[in-house]
mmCIF file of C-alpha atoms and ligand atoms in Angstrom:
data_model
loop_
_atom_site.group_PDB
_atom_site.id
_atom_site.type_symbol
_atom_site.label_atom_id
_atom_site.label_comp_id
_atom_site.label_asym_id
_atom_site.label_seq_id
_atom_site.Cartn_x
_atom_site.Cartn_y
_atom_site.Cartn_z
ATOM 1 C CA MET A 1 62.909 58.901 81.438
ATOM 2 C CA ARG A 2 62.755 55.380 82.819
ATOM 3 C CA ARG A 3 65.272 52.852 83.968
ATOM 4 C CA TYR A 4 65.448 49.288 82.752
ATOM 5 C CA GLY A 5 67.650 46.295 83.282
ATOM 6 C CA ILE A 6 68.563 44.832 79.938
ATOM 7 C CA LYS A 7 67.934 41.320 81.120
ATOM 8 C CA ARG A 8 64.579 42.274 82.613
ATOM 9 C CA LEU A 9 61.816 42.589 80.072
ATOM 10 C CA GLY A 10 60.707 46.145 80.895
ATOM 11 C CA ALA A 11 57.917 47.979 79.077
ATOM 12 C CA GLY A 12 59.274 49.702 76.003
ATOM 13 C CA TRP A 13 62.264 47.409 75.695
ATOM 14 C CA VAL A 14 62.641 44.450 73.458
ATOM 15 C CA VAL A 15 65.407 42.199 74.652
ATOM 16 C CA ALA A 16 66.754 39.857 72.061
ATOM 17 C CA LEU A 17 69.523 37.466 72.965
ATOM 18 C CA GLY A 18 70.947 35.155 70.330
ATOM 19 C CA MET A 19 70.282 31.529 71.180
ATOM 20 C CA LEU A 20 73.927 30.736 71.875
ATOM 21 C CA LEU A 21 74.514 33.902 73.867
ATOM 22 C CA PHE A 22 71.353 33.271 75.814
ATOM 23 C CA ALA A 23 72.524 29.771 76.688
ATOM 24 C CA LEU A 24 75.998 30.997 77.714
ATOM 25 C CA ALA A 25 74.603 33.836 79.817
ATOM 26 C CA ALA A 26 72.118 31.549 81.525
ATOM 27 C CA VAL A 27 74.813 29.000 82.319
ATOM 28 C CA THR A 28 77.201 31.630 83.649
ATOM 29 C CA ALA A 29 74.543 33.335 85.731
ATOM 30 C CA HIS A 30 73.503 30.048 87.192
ATOM 31 C CA ALA A 31 77.057 28.905 87.871
ATOM 32 C CA GLN A 32 77.986 32.156 89.631
ATOM 33 C CA GLY A 33 74.676 32.540 91.355
ATOM 34 C CA HIS A 34 74.394 36.328 91.239
ATOM 35 C CA VAL A 35 73.297 39.096 88.937
ATOM 36 C CA HIS A 36 76.554 40.820 88.050
ATOM 37 C CA THR A 37 75.683 40.816 84.351
ATOM 38 C CA GLN A 38 72.940 43.414 84.853
ATOM 39 C CA VAL A 39 73.468 46.516 82.734
ATOM 40 C CA HIS A 40 70.829 49.217 83.126
ATOM 41 C CA ILE A 41 69.871 51.631 80.384
ATOM 42 C CA GLN A 42 68.210 54.995 80.853
ATOM 43 C CA ALA A 43 66.613 56.427 77.703
ATOM 44 C CA PRO A 44 63.510 58.502 76.932
ATOM 45 C CA ASP A 45 60.426 56.962 75.313
ATOM 46 C CA ARG A 46 59.417 60.232 73.611
ATOM 47 C CA VAL A 47 61.309 63.232 72.230
ATOM 48 C CA GLY A 48 60.167 66.274 70.259
ATOM 49 C CA VAL A 49 61.647 67.084 66.839
ATOM 50 C CA GLY A 50 64.831 69.102 67.224
ATOM 51 C CA MET A 51 65.556 67.723 70.694
ATOM 52 C CA PRO A 52 68.703 66.124 72.122
ATOM 53 C CA PHE A 53 68.558 63.260 74.604
ATOM 54 C CA LEU A 54 70.996 61.374 76.781
ATOM 55 C CA VAL A 55 71.246 57.611 76.984
ATOM 56 C CA ARG A 56 73.094 56.203 79.988
ATOM 57 C CA PHE A 57 74.324 52.707 80.653
ATOM 58 C CA SER A 58 75.414 51.533 84.078
ATOM 59 C CA GLY A 59 76.604 48.100 85.026
ATOM 60 C CA PRO A 60 78.913 46.022 87.151
ATOM 61 C CA GLU A 61 82.714 45.833 87.004
ATOM 62 C CA ASP A 62 82.653 43.499 83.997
ATOM 63 C CA PHE A 63 80.587 45.910 81.858
ATOM 64 C CA GLN A 64 82.971 46.703 78.997
ATOM 65 C CA SER A 65 81.404 48.511 76.090
ATOM 66 C CA VAL A 66 78.330 49.314 74.037
ATOM 67 C CA SER A 67 77.910 49.472 70.303
ATOM 68 C CA LEU A 68 74.761 51.210 69.196
ATOM 69 C CA ARG A 69 72.949 52.401 66.108
ATOM 70 C CA TRP A 70 70.734 55.479 65.920
ATOM 71 C CA LEU A 71 69.288 56.869 62.659
ATOM 72 C CA ASP A 72 71.849 54.968 60.537
ATOM 73 C CA ASN A 73 74.806 56.111 62.658
ATOM 74 C CA ASP A 74 76.965 53.546 64.449
ATOM 75 C CA LEU A 75 78.732 54.504 67.667
ATOM 76 C CA GLY A 76 81.001 52.587 70.015
ATOM 77 C CA LEU A 77 81.129 53.505 73.723
ATOM 78 C CA VAL A 78 83.724 52.298 76.182
ATOM 79 C CA ALA A 79 82.500 51.850 79.761
ATOM 80 C CA THR A 80 84.488 53.804 82.348
ATOM 81 C CA LYS A 81 84.592 53.715 86.110
ATOM 82 C CA GLY A 82 81.490 55.248 87.649
ATOM 83 C CA GLU A 83 80.221 55.903 91.140
ATOM 84 C CA GLN A 84 79.287 52.244 91.336
ATOM 85 C CA GLY A 85 80.644 49.796 88.812
ATOM 86 C CA ARG A 86 81.132 51.047 85.264
ATOM 87 C CA GLU A 87 79.093 53.365 83.059
ATOM 88 C CA ALA A 88 78.823 54.792 79.557
ATOM 89 C CA ALA A 89 76.812 57.675 78.114
ATOM 90 C CA VAL A 90 75.918 59.035 74.712
ATOM 91 C CA LEU A 91 74.180 62.207 73.558
ATOM 92 C CA LEU A 92 71.745 61.571 70.700
ATOM 93 C CA GLY A 93 69.005 63.636 69.095
ATOM 94 C CA VAL A 94 66.695 64.312 66.186
ATOM 95 C CA ASP A 95 66.791 67.398 64.001
ATOM 96 C CA LEU A 96 63.948 69.554 62.682
ATOM 97 C CA GLU A 97 63.891 67.559 59.442
ATOM 98 C CA THR A 98 63.310 64.178 61.125
ATOM 99 C CA PRO A 99 59.739 63.132 60.273
ATOM 100 C CA PRO A 100 57.664 62.378 63.395
ATOM 101 C CA GLY A 101 57.273 58.645 64.046
ATOM 102 C CA THR A 102 58.837 55.793 65.959
ATOM 103 C CA TYR A 103 62.576 55.188 65.642
ATOM 104 C CA ARG A 104 64.457 52.273 67.112
ATOM 105 C CA LEU A 105 67.711 52.595 69.037
ATOM 106 C CA THR A 106 69.507 49.260 68.794
ATOM 107 C CA GLY A 107 72.788 47.911 70.028
ATOM 108 C CA THR A 108 74.871 45.426 71.906
ATOM 109 C CA VAL A 109 76.197 45.606 75.455
ATOM 110 C CA SER A 110 79.386 43.646 76.119
ATOM 111 C CA THR A 111 80.273 42.209 79.496
ATOM 112 C CA ALA A 112 82.731 39.468 80.497
ATOM 113 C CA GLU A 113 79.903 36.994 79.916
ATOM 114 C CA GLY A 114 79.251 37.941 76.346
ATOM 115 C CA GLN A 115 77.106 40.240 74.272
ATOM 116 C CA HIS A 116 73.552 41.274 75.038
ATOM 117 C CA VAL A 117 71.443 42.736 72.264
ATOM 118 C CA PHE A 118 68.955 45.505 73.050
ATOM 119 C CA ALA A 119 66.416 47.655 71.231
ATOM 120 C CA HIS A 120 64.437 50.638 72.458
ATOM 121 C CA ASP A 121 61.744 52.548 70.586
ATOM 122 C CA VAL A 122 61.720 56.344 70.734
ATOM 123 C CA LEU A 123 58.596 58.188 69.647
ATOM 124 C CA VAL A 124 59.544 61.421 67.859
ATOM 125 C CA HIS A 125 56.663 63.889 68.119
ATOM 126 C CA VAL A 126 55.812 67.200 66.441
ATOM 127 C CA ARG A 127 56.578 70.555 68.068
ATOM 128 C CA GLU A 128 55.253 73.879 66.857
ATOM 129 C CA PHE A 129 57.725 76.700 66.301
ATOM 130 C CA PRO A 130 56.769 80.370 65.987
ATOM 131 C CA GLU A 131 57.709 82.649 63.088
ATOM 132 C CA GLN A 132 60.377 85.285 63.392
ATOM 133 C CA ARG A 133 60.769 88.225 60.983
ATOM 134 C CA LEU A 134 64.078 90.062 60.882
ATOM 135 C CA ARG A 135 65.473 93.054 58.986
ATOM 136 C CA VAL A 136 69.076 92.894 57.845
ATOM 137 C CA SER A 137 71.084 94.593 55.096
ATOM 138 C CA ARG A 138 70.170 93.504 51.565
ATOM 139 C CA GLU A 139 73.565 91.855 50.896
ATOM 140 C CA MET A 140 72.982 89.571 53.904
ATOM 141 C CA VAL A 141 69.832 88.168 52.259
ATOM 142 C CA SER A 142 70.892 88.151 48.612
ATOM 143 C CA PRO A 143 74.707 88.243 48.511
ATOM 144 C CA ASP A 144 76.435 89.304 45.319
ATOM 145 C CA ALA A 145 77.200 86.389 42.971
ATOM 146 C CA SER A 146 80.929 87.094 43.349
ATOM 147 C CA LEU A 147 80.667 86.041 47.030
ATOM 148 C CA MET A 148 79.203 82.608 46.243
ATOM 149 C CA PRO A 149 82.520 80.690 46.050
ATOM 150 C CA ARG A 150 83.497 82.038 49.482
ATOM 151 C CA ILE A 151 80.078 81.250 50.975
ATOM 152 C CA GLU A 152 80.127 77.755 49.480
ATOM 153 C CA GLN A 153 83.652 77.060 50.772
ATOM 154 C CA GLU A 154 82.637 78.172 54.288
ATOM 155 C CA ARG A 155 79.479 76.080 54.161
ATOM 156 C CA ARG A 156 81.540 73.000 53.245
ATOM 157 C CA ALA A 157 84.084 73.648 56.019
ATOM 158 C CA ALA A 158 81.280 74.018 58.573
ATOM 159 C CA ARG A 159 79.560 70.834 57.311
ATOM 160 C CA ALA A 160 82.816 68.873 57.605
ATOM 161 C CA ALA A 161 83.264 70.111 61.202
ATOM 162 C CA LEU A 162 79.657 69.267 62.132
ATOM 163 C CA GLU A 163 79.737 65.793 60.641
ATOM 164 C CA ARG A 164 82.787 64.654 62.593
ATOM 165 C CA VAL A 165 82.187 61.553 64.658
ATOM 166 C CA THR A 166 85.317 61.183 66.781
ATOM 167 C CA PRO A 167 85.218 57.703 68.345
ATOM 168 C CA MET A 168 86.014 59.019 71.840
ATOM 169 C CA ARG A 169 83.929 60.980 74.281
ATOM 170 C CA TYR A 170 85.571 64.193 75.494
ATOM 171 C CA TRP A 171 82.386 65.769 76.881
ATOM 172 C CA GLU A 172 81.365 65.470 80.487
ATOM 173 C CA GLN A 173 78.451 66.736 82.487
ATOM 174 C CA PRO A 174 77.527 69.244 83.748
ATOM 175 C CA PHE A 175 77.557 71.200 80.481
ATOM 176 C CA VAL A 176 78.481 74.879 80.561
ATOM 177 C CA ARG A 177 76.196 77.687 79.363
ATOM 178 C CA PRO A 178 78.533 79.628 77.019
ATOM 179 C CA VAL A 179 77.223 83.022 78.205
ATOM 180 C CA GLN A 180 74.949 83.702 81.162
ATOM 181 C CA GLY A 181 72.535 85.978 79.245
ATOM 182 C CA SER A 182 68.921 84.951 78.645
ATOM 183 C CA VAL A 183 67.603 83.588 75.345
ATOM 184 C CA SER A 184 66.720 86.273 72.795
ATOM 185 C CA SER A 185 65.787 83.840 69.969
ATOM 186 C CA ALA A 186 64.840 80.239 70.648
ATOM 187 C CA PHE A 187 65.779 77.178 68.607
ATOM 188 C CA GLY A 188 63.499 76.260 65.705
ATOM 189 C CA LEU A 189 62.010 79.686 64.887
ATOM 190 C CA ARG A 190 60.715 79.760 61.310
ATOM 191 C CA ARG A 191 62.719 82.643 59.906
ATOM 192 C CA PHE A 192 62.089 85.343 57.370
ATOM 193 C CA PHE A 193 64.878 87.783 56.549
ATOM 194 C CA ASN A 194 63.435 90.953 54.940
ATOM 195 C CA ASP A 195 60.236 88.885 54.347
ATOM 196 C CA GLN A 196 62.101 86.129 52.482
ATOM 197 C CA PRO A 197 61.832 82.623 53.994
ATOM 198 C CA ARG A 198 65.189 81.229 55.102
ATOM 199 C CA ALA A 199 66.352 78.167 57.052
ATOM 200 C CA PRO A 200 64.853 77.801 60.542
ATOM 201 C CA HIS A 201 66.900 78.979 63.507
ATOM 202 C CA ARG A 202 69.182 76.048 64.292
ATOM 203 C CA GLY A 203 70.660 77.235 67.567
ATOM 204 C CA VAL A 204 69.836 79.554 70.458
ATOM 205 C CA ASP A 205 70.706 83.237 70.664
ATOM 206 C CA LEU A 206 71.968 84.230 74.100
ATOM 207 C CA ARG A 207 72.014 87.864 75.187
ATOM 208 C CA GLY A 208 75.400 89.367 75.915
ATOM 209 C CA ALA A 209 77.041 92.760 75.502
ATOM 210 C CA GLU A 210 79.839 93.065 72.961
ATOM 211 C CA GLY A 211 83.037 91.712 74.558
ATOM 212 C CA THR A 212 81.328 89.346 77.030
ATOM 213 C CA SER A 213 83.372 86.148 77.535
ATOM 214 C CA VAL A 214 82.170 83.055 75.650
ATOM 215 C CA ARG A 215 82.922 79.727 77.343
ATOM 216 C CA ALA A 216 83.286 76.213 75.950
ATOM 217 C CA PHE A 217 80.214 73.980 76.448
ATOM 218 C CA SER A 218 82.454 71.066 77.445
ATOM 219 C CA ASN A 219 85.893 69.567 76.881
ATOM 220 C CA GLY A 220 86.887 69.165 73.264
ATOM 221 C CA GLU A 221 89.058 70.136 70.315
ATOM 222 C CA VAL A 222 88.721 73.287 68.206
ATOM 223 C CA VAL A 223 88.161 71.945 64.694
ATOM 224 C CA LEU A 224 87.275 75.146 62.830
ATOM 225 C CA ALA A 225 87.868 78.824 63.614
ATOM 226 C CA GLY A 226 87.514 81.659 61.126
ATOM 227 C CA ASP A 227 85.663 84.703 59.857
ATOM 228 C CA HIS A 228 82.677 83.565 57.772
ATOM 229 C CA TYR A 229 80.317 85.631 55.621
ATOM 230 C CA PHE A 230 76.980 84.838 57.334
ATOM 231 C CA ALA A 231 78.249 83.541 60.680
ATOM 232 C CA GLY A 232 80.960 86.157 61.239
ATOM 233 C CA ARG A 233 83.827 85.112 63.522
ATOM 234 C CA SER A 234 83.095 81.474 64.302
ATOM 235 C CA ILE A 235 84.400 78.604 66.419
ATOM 236 C CA TYR A 236 83.460 74.906 66.170
ATOM 237 C CA ILE A 237 84.438 72.464 68.945
ATOM 238 C CA ASP A 238 84.356 68.677 68.585
ATOM 239 C CA HIS A 239 83.355 67.082 71.918
ATOM 240 C CA GLY A 240 83.622 63.506 70.634
ATOM 241 C CA LEU A 241 81.078 60.797 69.793
ATOM 242 C CA GLY A 242 79.407 63.034 67.206
ATOM 243 C CA VAL A 243 78.810 66.070 69.443
ATOM 244 C CA VAL A 244 80.000 69.396 67.980
ATOM 245 C CA THR A 245 79.215 72.936 69.218
ATOM 246 C CA GLN A 246 79.217 76.181 67.235
ATOM 247 C CA TYR A 247 79.792 79.734 68.563
ATOM 248 C CA ILE A 248 79.201 82.488 65.997
ATOM 249 C CA HIS A 249 78.998 86.283 65.469
ATOM 250 C CA LEU A 250 82.001 86.671 67.831
ATOM 251 C CA SER A 251 83.981 89.914 68.072
ATOM 252 C CA GLU A 252 87.141 87.983 68.975
ATOM 253 C CA ILE A 253 88.399 84.396 68.683
ATOM 254 C CA LEU A 254 90.815 83.380 71.459
ATOM 255 C CA VAL A 255 91.626 79.823 70.304
ATOM 256 C CA GLN A 256 93.094 78.199 67.215
ATOM 257 C CA GLU A 257 92.201 75.140 65.192
ATOM 258 C CA GLY A 258 93.752 72.088 66.851
ATOM 259 C CA ASP A 259 93.623 73.536 70.392
ATOM 260 C CA ARG A 260 92.278 71.299 73.138
ATOM 261 C CA VAL A 261 89.883 73.182 75.412
ATOM 262 C CA VAL A 262 88.288 72.339 78.736
ATOM 263 C CA ALA A 263 84.686 72.895 79.799
ATOM 264 C CA GLY A 264 84.125 76.540 80.730
ATOM 265 C CA GLN A 265 87.336 77.808 79.129
ATOM 266 C CA VAL A 266 86.995 81.297 77.599
ATOM 267 C CA ILE A 267 87.283 80.772 73.833
ATOM 268 C CA GLY A 268 86.076 84.106 72.450
ATOM 269 C CA LYS A 269 84.051 87.287 72.973
ATOM 270 C CA VAL A 270 80.453 88.126 72.087
ATOM 271 C CA GLY A 271 80.147 90.298 68.985
ATOM 272 C CA ALA A 272 77.939 91.306 66.080
ATOM 273 C CA THR A 273 79.853 89.952 63.092
ATOM 274 C CA GLY A 274 78.074 88.365 60.084
ATOM 275 C CA ARG A 275 74.291 88.379 59.545
ATOM 276 C CA VAL A 276 73.007 89.889 62.783
ATOM 277 C CA THR A 277 70.773 92.649 64.081
ATOM 278 C CA GLY A 278 72.944 93.295 67.166
ATOM 279 C CA PRO A 279 75.514 91.691 69.492
ATOM 280 C CA HIS A 280 74.624 88.252 70.871
ATOM 281 C CA LEU A 281 76.011 84.726 70.887
ATOM 282 C CA HIS A 282 74.428 82.247 68.503
ATOM 283 C CA PHE A 283 75.160 78.879 70.081
ATOM 284 C CA GLY A 284 74.582 75.725 68.039
ATOM 285 C CA LEU A 285 74.695 72.084 69.118
ATOM 286 C CA SER A 286 75.059 69.338 66.537
ATOM 287 C CA VAL A 287 74.645 65.631 67.262
ATOM 288 C CA LEU A 288 75.698 63.238 64.490
ATOM 289 C CA GLY A 289 75.424 66.100 61.995
ATOM 290 C CA MET A 290 71.917 67.098 63.156
ATOM 291 C CA TRP A 291 71.171 70.467 64.751
ATOM 292 C CA VAL A 292 69.364 70.093 68.055
ATOM 293 C CA ASP A 293 68.143 72.505 70.731
ATOM 294 C CA PRO A 294 70.969 73.027 73.255
ATOM 295 C CA LEU A 295 68.765 74.742 75.833
ATOM 296 C CA PRO A 296 67.480 71.596 77.623
ATOM 297 C CA LEU A 297 71.114 70.741 78.418
ATOM 298 C CA LEU A 298 71.982 74.191 79.773
ATOM 299 C CA GLU A 299 69.444 74.442 82.592
HETATM 300 ZN ZN1 ZN B 301 70.977 82.703 66.122
#
């Protein structure tokens, strides 16, 4: 993680100002004789596949907003009052299906002086994930054909919840670990149920006895709550700007769709509903519709 000033040509950053904007900014800076147009960006140069990352912007009082593009998604951030001046933040990531390579984060920072274009390259590198072999009941690996409409309907509802990109940020740091228990299954495990290959593990399993309180990762809105075939009793919370969390296999759901929740609020209880081998919380974090490893944000 490194810090750069947009108007300083730091390593890893390409600063491109349009000719007119450049002229305006130069004139203004000269006329006012100080550097109040400086907006700093903090972003990683390298991330592993399946990893989330934070990008932070901090600037002076006239720093207004950021529009940015990451992996074909466009997001708008409004700068808010920070410890010094104004700041904005966004949580981005790459899922397990993103091919390793270099991806460019691009955007525009707006201040009272005008718009400043930026670009930052992020190297996405390979990570190795171990295999995991699990035994579950036969109908949890090969459900009866009569269950397919239900399973398909639940899959579509979950997809719709995960792909929400609410143009406001509700989340704040620090993030809350939904249950205190240690990790029993890490993100990214290559999974075999009864020796049949299935999708990799797209969340973390946290240990917790049946009935343990499950807390919201951050502020947000409950956008889906129900009892699903594979996931069991499930809650999805939209934290804004494309960040959605998933809490599944619950024994109890204590919120309803449409409820606003605050970080750390008890939303349900650990259980063993759906396709499980015992009670635990499966906690999923989705960024712009991509599953990422929540663990780096919980410690
Ligand atoms: Zn899990």
